[in-house]
C-alpha positions as a printed Julia matrix, in Angstrom:
321×3 Matrix{Float64}:
 44.26  216.56  134.57
 47.0   214.24  135.69
 46.11  212.14  138.6
 48.68  211.88  141.5
 49.96  208.43  140.47
 50.77  209.57  137.06
 52.31  212.82  138.43
 54.6   210.57  140.64
 55.71  208.71  137.63
 56.46  211.8   135.56
 58.32  213.37  138.5
 60.84  210.81  138.56
 60.89  210.32  134.84
 61.89  213.87  134.38
 64.57  213.69  136.98
 66.23  210.73  135.12
 65.33  211.41  131.62
 68.66  212.55  130.22
 70.47  209.55  131.85
 67.95  206.74  131.44
 65.41  207.56  128.75
 64.02  204.19  128.38
 63.1   204.03  132.05
 61.85  207.49  132.11
 59.46  206.6   129.12
 58.21  203.64  131.26
 57.71  205.73  134.19
 55.48  208.16  132.46
 53.11  205.35  132.4
 53.34  204.61  136.16
 49.89  204.41  137.78
 50.31  201.87  140.53
 52.57  203.59  143.16
 54.1   206.83  144.16
 57.75  206.79  143.58
 58.34  210.58  143.54
 60.45  210.52  146.51
 63.28  208.73  144.43
 63.63  211.95  142.37
 64.79  213.99  145.45
 66.95  211.11  146.7
 68.73  210.98  143.28
 69.45  214.61  143.45
 70.47  214.85  147.1
 74.24  215.9   147.2
 74.64  215.2   151.01
 74.01  211.37  150.93
 74.77  209.26  147.84
 74.88  205.86  149.35
 71.3   204.94  147.95
 71.79  207.1   145.02
 74.6   205.01  143.78
 72.87  201.78  144.2
 69.71  202.88  142.53
 71.76  204.32  139.63
 73.76  200.99  139.4
 70.36  199.1   139.21
 69.08  201.63  136.64
 72.2   201.17  134.25
 71.51  197.35  134.43
 67.77  198.05  133.72
 68.52  200.7   130.83
 70.93  198.13  129.25
 68.48  195.29  129.38
 65.75  197.68  127.92
 68.19  198.76  124.91
 68.73  195.09  124.4
 65.12  194.22  123.89
 64.36  197.39  121.93
 67.23  196.54  119.56
 65.94  192.83  119.38
 62.36  194.1   118.65
 63.81  196.33  115.74
 65.58  193.42  114.32
 62.57  191.13  114.5
 60.38  193.72  112.85
 62.8   194.26  110.09
 62.77  190.53  109.56
 59.08  190.47  109.59
 58.85  193.08  107.02
 61.26  190.92  104.84
 59.14  188.02  105.2
 56.05  189.9   104.3
 57.75  191.21  101.32
 58.63  187.85  100.1
 55.08  186.61  100.76
 53.65  189.35   98.66
 55.93  188.6    95.87
 54.86  184.98   96.03
 51.14  185.89   95.92
 51.38  188.26   93.02
 53.7   186.22   90.77
 53.06  182.83   89.18
 55.67  180.48   90.54
 56.92  177.21   89.16
 57.68  174.23   91.4
 61.37  175.13   91.38
 60.67  178.8    92.28
 58.51  177.83   95.14
 61.17  175.54   96.58
 63.56  178.34   96.33
 61.16  180.84   98.06
 60.55  178.25  100.73
 64.46  177.85  101.24
 64.75  181.76  101.44
 62.09  181.88  104.08
 63.54  179.19  106.08
 66.91  180.9   106.08
 65.26  184.05  107.17
 63.48  182.39  109.97
 66.47  180.57  111.22
 68.91  183.58  110.81
 68.0   185.2   114.18
 71.24  186.17  115.56
 72.2   184.32  118.83
 73.35  187.58  120.45
 69.61  188.76  120.43
 68.36  185.79  122.42
 67.95  187.05  126.01
 70.23  184.94  128.39
 68.22  183.01  130.97
 68.92  184.53  134.49
 70.02  181.82  137.03
 67.53  181.24  139.76
 68.83  181.53  143.34
 68.59  178.75  145.68
 69.72  180.44  148.99
 67.78  183.27  150.82
 69.51  186.3   152.04
 70.55  186.47  155.64
 69.14  189.33  157.9
 71.26  192.41  157.48
 74.13  192.67  159.93
 74.18  195.94  161.68
 76.81  195.72  164.12
 74.99  197.73  166.79
 74.82  195.23  169.5
 76.74  196.55  172.55
 77.59  193.2   173.98
 80.9   192.31  172.13
 80.39  188.52  172.42
 77.06  188.6   171.1
 77.89  191.03  168.36
 80.8   188.69  167.17
 78.54  185.7   167.09
 76.01  187.7   165.03
 78.64  188.61  162.58
 80.19  185.13  162.34
 76.68  183.68  161.66
 76.07  186.44  159.11
 79.31  185.85  157.25
 78.82  182.05  157.22
 75.33  182.66  155.41
 76.89  184.97  153.11
 79.54  182.58  152.04
 77.16  179.7   151.73
 75.04  181.95  149.58
 78.1   182.64  147.28
 79.02  179.06  147.11
 75.4   177.58  146.36
 74.41  180.45  144.06
 77.82  180.92  142.31
 76.15  181.07  138.83
 74.38  184.21  140.08
 77.21  185.9   141.86
 79.59  185.66  139.01
 81.85  188.66  139.57
 83.75  190.41  142.36
 81.78  193.55  141.94
 78.48  191.65  142.23
 79.77  189.84  145.35
 81.02  192.88  146.96
 78.0   194.94  146.17
 75.71  192.19  147.53
 77.58  192.38  150.83
 76.88  196.02  150.96
 73.28  195.34  150.48
 73.34  192.99  153.47
 74.69  195.68  155.89
 72.89  198.09  158.01
 73.11  200.45  161.03
 76.81  201.43  161.95
 78.29  198.64  159.84
 76.91  200.08  156.73
 78.05  203.57  157.73
 81.5   202.46  158.47
 82.06  200.88  155.08
 79.84  202.91  152.94
 82.4   205.07  151.29
 84.4   202.1   150.12
 81.39  200.31  148.62
 80.52  203.68  146.93
 83.91  204.1   145.52
 83.7   200.65  143.97
 80.47  201.49  142.26
 81.98  204.91  140.93
 85.01  203.01  139.61
 83.39  199.65  138.49
 85.57  199.39  135.36
 88.79  200.0   137.25
 89.28  197.2   139.77
 92.85  197.96  140.28
 92.04  200.89  142.5
 89.25  199.27  144.48
 89.86  199.23  148.3
 89.17  195.49  148.2
 89.89  193.28  145.09
 87.53  190.4   146.07
 84.79  189.66  148.41
 87.27  187.73  150.6
 89.28  190.83  151.05
 86.08  192.85  152.14
 85.3   190.08  154.8
 88.96  189.96  155.86
 88.68  193.76  156.82
 85.23  193.25  158.56
 86.89  190.32  160.43
 89.26  192.68  161.94
 86.44  194.88  163.22
 83.87  192.32  164.33
 85.84  189.09  165.14
 88.23  190.03  167.93
 87.33  187.71  170.72
 88.59  184.15  170.93
 85.07  182.39  171.17
 86.95  178.93  171.71
 88.21  180.2   175.04
 84.91  181.47  176.08
 83.14  178.26  175.0
 85.82  176.28  176.88
 85.05  178.09  180.08
 81.33  177.6   179.61
 81.93  173.9   178.76
 83.92  173.41  182.09
 81.18  174.9   184.06
 78.48  172.9   182.39
 76.96  170.14  184.66
 73.7   168.13  184.18
 72.64  168.32  187.7
 68.83  168.21  188.03
 68.26  169.28  184.13
 66.36  167.13  181.83
 68.96  165.07  179.93
 67.89  166.39  176.48
 68.29  169.94  177.63
 71.68  169.19  179.05
 72.94  167.17  176.08
 71.88  170.02  173.66
 73.99  172.59  175.5
 76.86  170.08  175.89
 77.04  169.16  172.19
 76.97  172.9   171.16
 79.66  173.96  173.52
 81.87  170.86  172.85
 81.6   171.69  169.07
 82.68  175.26  169.66
 85.58  173.96  171.77
 86.79  171.63  169.1
 86.43  168.61  171.2
 87.12  165.13  169.55
 84.49  162.3   169.72
 86.61  160.52  172.38
 87.05  163.7   174.44
 83.25  164.28  174.19
 82.55  160.78  175.47
 84.99  161.18  178.39
 83.53  164.57  179.4
 80.08  163.28  179.15
 80.75  160.46  181.54
 81.9   163.01  184.13
 79.08  165.66  183.65
 75.9   163.6   183.68
 74.04  163.44  186.93
 74.97  160.78  189.59
 72.03  158.73  188.9
 72.72  158.39  185.3
 76.42  157.63  186.16
 75.46  154.97  188.6
 72.99  153.23  185.9
 75.65  153.19  183.45
 78.01  151.07  185.58
 75.33  148.32  185.42
 75.4   148.23  181.59
 77.33  145.13  180.24
 77.34  146.43  176.68
 78.64  149.87  176.13
 79.37  151.85  172.89
 82.87  152.52  171.57
 84.91  155.22  173.36
 84.65  157.42  170.32
 80.96  156.89  169.56
 79.64  159.88  171.09
 76.05  159.75  169.43
 75.54  156.13  170.64
 76.6   157.1   174.09
 73.95  159.94  174.02
 71.37  157.42  173.06
 72.15  155.12  175.82
 72.09  157.9   178.52
 68.8   159.07  177.02
 67.32  155.6   177.28
 68.62  155.4   180.82
 67.11  158.66  181.77
 63.7   157.73  180.16
 63.72  154.51  182.06
 64.37  156.28  185.47
 61.42  158.64  184.77
 59.27  155.78  184.02
 60.35  153.96  187.16
 59.79  157.08  189.25
 56.33  157.49  187.72
 55.61  153.77  188.5
 56.75  154.08  192.21
 54.66  157.03  192.63
 51.64  155.15  191.44
 52.4   152.12  193.46
 52.96  154.12  196.57
 49.53  155.77  196.14
 47.77  152.67  195.65
 49.33  151.0   198.68
 48.54  154.12  200.64
């Protein structure tokens, strides 16, 4: 009697046997997991989003399996030829010249493996995938920031792993795989259309991944974040905050606003606490007006010195008391 795991493999195998015979044959031997639910998914006429993606994956796997099956057949044929030559060599007395000739024939057979049968090495990816972008955040500003960060990671992945993402089809479908929620539903039909017409790029809704992201920009990048950052920057003051906390917010907002190094220094001098501003007036040597990082270091040193002085004053006051 077939156990449940074997039955699971057989169920899916029967569903895809006509289209992917090699994969079906392998699934008949599946014993480790229950994948029978994929069979109903592949036959579901109401939702073909995952069906198209699984079928695209199966086509690639089926092609690879055909490749290795053909490769094995060719290798087996060559082994048979070698065995025939060896049998002839063992059963027939050979002169030295004939042995040399046989050795040359064997060497030719061994080196005659067609290059097209050699499996191509698969490039190894360097960048991890970002978390899927779902587009379900109700706050427009937060949603846009999530999208911008996600898009930046996607483009970085394509740039670093360009030997892996070699075609527009692969790049576009990779974007599809990194969407979820309402964002996936919004563009699902277009991604599916590209899968269905993989060989006819002229009719794709987007010719490149850049076109795809350009359309998504219109949907999810609608606010001027620079203006919003400028308003937040104008309202930022150190006050009684620890300097390291203040400068982290200051640097992030200044970068979003597109401030130059000189503008950062000028704003920093205005926004630090009065204590730091007073202490800075006593510094005889100061960094250049456009050396923002050195100004940050100097203010941090002054802040640390003030904390140390305050601590010493408290200790001295306690001792005197």
